[in-house]
Structure formats: structure tokens, C-alpha cells
Amino acid sequence: MKRSMKLLPQISLSILVALSLKPRHGYEIMKQVNSDSLGKINLGPGSLYTTIDQLIKEELIEEVKEVIDERRRYYKLTHKGWERLDNEIEYFKQILKLTKERVEENYGQI
Amino acid sequence: MKRSMKLLPQISLSILVALSLKPRHGYEIMKQVNSDSLGKINLGPGSLYTTIDQLIKEELIEEVKEVIDERRRYYKLTHKGWERLDNEIEYFKQILKLTKERVEENYGQI
DNA sequence: TAGTATATATCGTTAAACGATACATATCAA
DNA sequence: TTGATATGTATCGTTTAACGATATATACTA
């Protein structure tokens, strides 16, 4: 995984996070993202299904072959997806490292 | 700061991070973002100046009044900007909390 | 003096994100 | 039993974000 890889869009990342605990179907992803993000992302079907299609195209997630429920389509991370999520998390750590002290120092004193 | 506030776009967030250490002018922000992001964001003038304008409109950053250099325009975080950055960092912490163990568990074993 | 770095700015296009709508089934309470 | 709410997938159209290219000008340096 090259370090210079472009950042995933926020919705894509949030879906990878939601699938990192366990395979989920679309509607479950939607609810999970909304709670995982502390309410900061309001994922509706419009973004959900178009982003799922993109992630499948990029081979970061795949549909679970075994049919668990007729009405539901389950998705899980691919190896490439785990790799990408790991890489993305590096960026999150970097931002926290850069801002942690500064925000504590400055916030509220201006 | 309400917790349900929408996520900042990635470029906007990266500019707030770059300005969290000290006031910077446009070109300096551009270079700083590119290194802060571990090369994941390649911020060019197209995104830079349109996003700076947006952030000023939203009152998250402001131009430094004192002229430091004729050719350069310096920007700094407003109180609202610090507040917003702090709020955004909460989301980053949340994502790390959610994924930390699972990525370590799963990555490489699939 | 030609090339690279600094510095700001805009244009046009692609890509991301969102809201609305649609449709169907299931559950649950009045 | 019917109306409301939740579940589930899907698409359309629009807005916003992001990007690449280009422009212009000065400064530095090989």
C-alpha cells in the first residue's frame, strides 16, 4: 500500500468502518454510519447505494455469497478493503497527533 | 457546539489543521497540507483559494489584519474555527476507537 | 537567462454528496 | 383494520466539493 494514495471520500470511509465489525446489509450500514459518526454523517439511500457500487468496483468491499436473508444483501471488506482502511487510519492518527496539543492550548483562550 | 453538526469537507479540515500551529499564507498552507496529510492530499491552488474563501464566509478563519509581507495574505483560525476543529477531532477519535482493535485483528489474516 | 520556487487567482470539469422520491414488505399500536 | 413507523433496496436530479489546467507576476539560483 503506497503511502501517497489519495484519501477516501468521507462516505466511503464511513462505510468501511461500519463493515469493519461485521458484514452488514445496506440498511444496517446506513444506521451504523449515522451512529458511528456521532450524528455527523446523515447517510441516506442516495449516497449509500451509489457509494456501495463504487466500493465494489474498487474491490474494497464485496457481496457476501451465502444468502442469509432473501430480502437483504450483505457486504464485507475484502483484503484490499482492510488494507485501505488501515492506511486511512494512519491519516486519522496523523491529524490527531498534529492537533491534540494545539487545540487543548488554544481552544477557549481566544 | 452541537454534536450533530455536519462533517467538514476534507480539504476544509486540512486547512484548519494547517492553521492550528500558526497563521500561514496561502502557499504555505498548500505545502503544509501536502506534508501533514502524509501525501494523501495534493492540494493545488484550485482547491486552496476556493476553500479559503468558503472558510472565511463561514467565519472559521480570518485574514490577519497586520500586513507582514506585501505579497502574502496570512490567515488564522477564529474562535469559531478552533471550536469547529475541536469538534471535528472528536470524530477522528471516534473512528480510531471503533477501528483500532479490529484492524489489528483482521488485517493480513484474510 | 533559463529554470525552479514562490504567490495568488480563476475557469471548466469531474466526482462526491445530498434530498427527494419510489416501491415493497413488515411490524405495531390505536 | 388501518394508519403509522420501521425495514429494505433503488434511482433521479441537483448542489457542493475537489481537481487539473491555466494565467500572471515576482524572486531566487544555477
XYZ file of C-alpha atoms (C1' of nucleotides) in Angstrom:
280
model
C 0.000 0.000 0.000
C 1.646 3.182 -1.130
C 1.552 5.987 1.358
C 0.747 8.640 -1.226
C -2.620 7.093 -2.056
C -5.444 9.612 -2.188
C -7.804 9.945 0.773
C -11.062 8.058 0.548
C -14.166 10.241 0.410
C -15.812 10.525 3.827
C -18.859 8.439 2.971
C -16.698 5.634 1.553
C -14.535 5.597 4.660
C -17.551 5.566 6.945
C -18.911 2.505 5.160
C -15.598 0.660 5.516
C -15.672 1.469 9.231
C -19.221 0.179 9.555
C -18.225 -3.074 7.844
C -15.083 -3.484 9.925
C -17.025 -5.007 12.835
C -19.040 -7.489 10.804
C -20.730 -7.962 7.443
C -23.862 -5.859 7.171
C -26.643 -5.216 4.668
C -27.342 -1.769 3.216
C -29.922 -0.524 5.641
C -27.828 -1.699 8.580
C -24.792 0.159 7.212
C -26.886 3.293 6.965
C -27.918 3.201 10.616
C -24.471 2.167 11.779
C -22.773 5.050 9.953
C -25.192 7.524 11.453
C -24.378 6.366 14.986
C -20.650 5.708 14.427
C -20.202 9.266 13.200
C -21.771 10.777 16.322
C -24.564 12.015 14.088
C -22.162 13.996 11.905
C -22.963 11.946 8.828
C -26.566 11.554 7.815
C -26.276 8.776 5.305
C -29.398 8.344 3.183
C -30.116 5.822 0.456
C -28.917 8.230 -2.228
C -25.344 8.223 -1.008
C -25.484 4.697 0.386
C -26.167 2.660 -2.715
C -24.109 4.737 -5.123
C -21.141 4.513 -2.755
C -21.603 0.764 -2.222
C -21.466 0.317 -6.002
C -18.259 2.342 -6.186
C -16.635 0.396 -3.361
C -17.466 -2.884 -5.072
C -15.991 -1.558 -8.327
C -12.814 -0.615 -6.441
C -12.827 -4.063 -4.829
C -12.738 -2.645 -1.304
C -15.930 -4.478 -0.339
C -17.788 -7.455 -1.820
C -21.188 -9.023 -1.518
C -21.359 -11.986 0.845
C -22.059 -15.006 -1.348
C -24.115 -17.010 1.137
C -27.733 -15.848 1.181
C -28.566 -15.016 4.784
C -31.903 -13.374 4.085
C -33.787 -13.190 0.766
C -34.555 -9.507 1.151
C -31.100 -8.415 2.223
C -27.768 -8.116 0.513
C -24.813 -8.381 2.866
C -21.416 -6.815 2.265
C -17.995 -7.349 3.783
C -14.500 -5.920 3.472
C -12.087 -7.505 1.021
C -8.411 -7.889 1.859
C -7.817 -4.759 -0.194
C -10.530 -3.078 1.862
C -8.854 -3.911 5.169
C -5.559 -2.708 3.778
C -7.130 0.544 2.657
C -8.892 1.084 5.981
C -5.609 0.535 7.804
C -3.950 3.079 5.546
C -6.740 5.572 6.083
C -6.445 5.228 9.849
C -2.829 6.303 9.595
C -4.087 9.632 8.360
C -6.506 9.941 11.262
C -3.684 9.274 13.714
C -1.555 11.880 11.990
C -4.248 14.544 12.289
C -4.757 13.765 15.976
C -1.018 13.891 16.588
C -0.779 17.266 14.880
C -3.739 18.897 16.569
C -4.026 17.289 20.005
C -1.885 19.731 21.934
C -2.673 22.773 19.868
C -6.410 22.519 20.352
C -6.066 21.975 24.093
C -3.800 25.025 24.308
C -5.821 27.383 22.159
C -9.438 26.450 22.319
C -11.293 28.739 24.662
C -8.465 31.216 25.123
C -9.103 33.441 22.157
C -21.225 23.339 19.536
C -23.914 20.871 18.677
C -22.693 17.320 18.230
C -24.856 16.652 15.192
C -23.062 19.277 13.104
C -22.135 18.034 9.657
C -18.578 16.916 8.959
C -16.297 19.448 7.347
C -15.137 18.543 3.837
C -11.649 17.027 3.896
C -9.911 19.986 2.273
C -11.521 22.426 4.713
C -10.469 20.314 7.682
C -6.917 20.029 6.377
C -6.646 23.800 6.125
C -7.869 24.259 9.703
C -5.245 21.732 10.814
C -2.518 23.592 8.908
C -3.551 26.848 10.581
C -3.758 25.301 14.036
C 0.003 25.605 14.551
C 0.339 29.210 13.419
C -1.056 31.748 10.956
C 0.042 30.982 7.422
C -0.353 32.446 3.958
C -1.954 30.525 1.084
C 1.089 28.985 -0.474
C 2.388 27.921 2.923
C -0.952 26.266 3.727
C -0.720 24.369 0.445
C 2.690 22.913 1.241
C 1.772 22.248 4.863
C -1.382 20.330 3.938
C 0.534 18.184 1.490
C 3.043 17.153 4.165
C 0.566 16.981 7.089
C -1.571 14.534 5.135
C 1.320 12.157 4.511
C 0.971 12.981 0.834
C -2.642 11.813 0.742
C -3.955 15.238 -0.124
C -2.449 17.038 -3.077
C -3.806 20.497 -2.519
C -3.419 22.751 -5.555
C -4.386 26.398 -5.995
C -7.764 25.438 -7.423
C -8.989 23.877 -4.202
C -6.918 26.110 -1.935
C -8.298 29.510 -2.755
C -11.896 28.477 -3.269
C -11.838 26.689 0.091
C -10.161 29.635 1.850
C -12.979 31.859 0.578
C -15.567 29.418 1.909
C -13.902 29.184 5.317
C -13.820 32.969 5.609
C -17.512 33.134 4.689
C -18.237 30.545 7.394
C -16.100 32.586 9.818
C -13.856 29.643 10.651
C -10.737 31.519 9.561
C -9.947 35.194 9.012
C -7.277 37.241 7.329
C -4.592 38.550 9.685
C -5.021 42.324 9.708
C -1.394 43.301 10.178
C 0.493 43.274 6.876
C 3.508 41.021 7.360
C 4.540 40.910 3.722
C 3.070 42.858 0.811
C 2.859 39.816 -1.429
C 1.325 37.468 1.105
C -2.030 37.196 2.754
C -1.969 35.482 6.137
C -4.854 33.583 7.686
C -5.615 32.359 11.204
C -8.321 30.418 12.966
C -11.195 32.307 14.557
C -12.661 31.224 17.881
C -15.397 29.511 15.903
C -12.664 27.808 13.878
C -10.959 26.397 16.969
C -14.291 25.232 18.262
C -15.062 23.519 14.969
C -11.640 21.890 14.776
C -12.081 20.566 18.296
C -15.449 19.150 17.321
C -14.032 17.557 14.187
C -11.270 15.887 16.169
C -13.909 14.180 18.260
C -14.980 12.376 15.115
C -11.412 11.314 14.352
C -11.064 9.911 17.860
C -14.330 8.052 17.450
C -13.205 6.409 14.196
C -9.905 5.353 15.752
C -11.700 3.968 18.770
C -14.033 1.950 16.546
C -11.420 0.557 14.205
C -8.215 0.277 16.215
C -8.599 -3.250 17.513
C -10.493 -4.662 14.576
C -7.964 -3.628 12.003
C -5.169 -5.124 14.079
C -7.204 -8.315 14.396
C -8.259 -8.666 10.798
C -5.737 -7.012 8.578
C -3.466 -9.569 6.996
C -5.449 -12.601 8.107
C -7.954 -12.789 5.306
C 18.951 33.767 -18.956
C 16.508 29.780 -18.299
C 14.516 27.064 -14.834
C 12.555 26.447 -10.407
C 10.139 28.161 -6.388
C 7.020 31.471 -4.517
C 2.497 33.630 -4.549
C -2.416 34.457 -5.748
C -6.367 33.824 -8.810
C -9.930 31.854 -11.975
C -12.065 28.615 -15.271
C -14.069 24.394 -16.520
C -14.830 19.711 -15.467
C -15.339 15.629 -12.810
C -16.602 13.467 -8.646
C -18.876 13.405 -4.161
C -22.809 14.133 -1.502
C -27.484 15.020 -0.727
C -32.537 15.376 -0.881
C -36.445 13.598 -2.795
C -38.980 10.126 -4.483
C -40.347 5.468 -5.458
C -41.790 0.931 -4.260
C -42.466 -3.096 -1.385
C -42.727 -5.675 2.965
C -43.047 -5.982 7.968
C -44.433 -4.633 12.464
C -47.096 -2.462 15.837
C -50.392 0.363 18.036
C -54.858 2.895 18.016
C -58.204 -2.867 10.185
C -55.981 0.736 9.040
C -52.650 4.086 9.582
C -48.047 4.940 11.169
C -43.469 3.661 11.656
C -39.535 0.854 10.532
C -37.169 -2.017 7.232
C -35.118 -2.670 2.803
C -33.339 -1.532 -1.968
C -33.109 1.611 -5.863
C -32.802 5.795 -8.910
C -33.149 10.714 -10.326
C -31.723 15.307 -10.246
C -29.268 18.853 -8.028
C -25.809 21.008 -5.315
C -21.358 21.119 -3.431
C -16.578 19.566 -3.237
C -12.458 18.669 -5.489
C -9.281 18.756 -9.130
C -6.496 19.870 -13.209
C -5.188 23.343 -16.121
C -4.087 27.783 -16.990
C -2.807 32.548 -16.029
C 0.087 36.144 -14.165
C 3.877 38.013 -11.627
C 7.978 38.193 -8.712
C 12.158 36.063 -6.616
C 15.880 33.082 -6.487
C 19.549 30.370 -8.339
C 22.293 27.580 -11.448
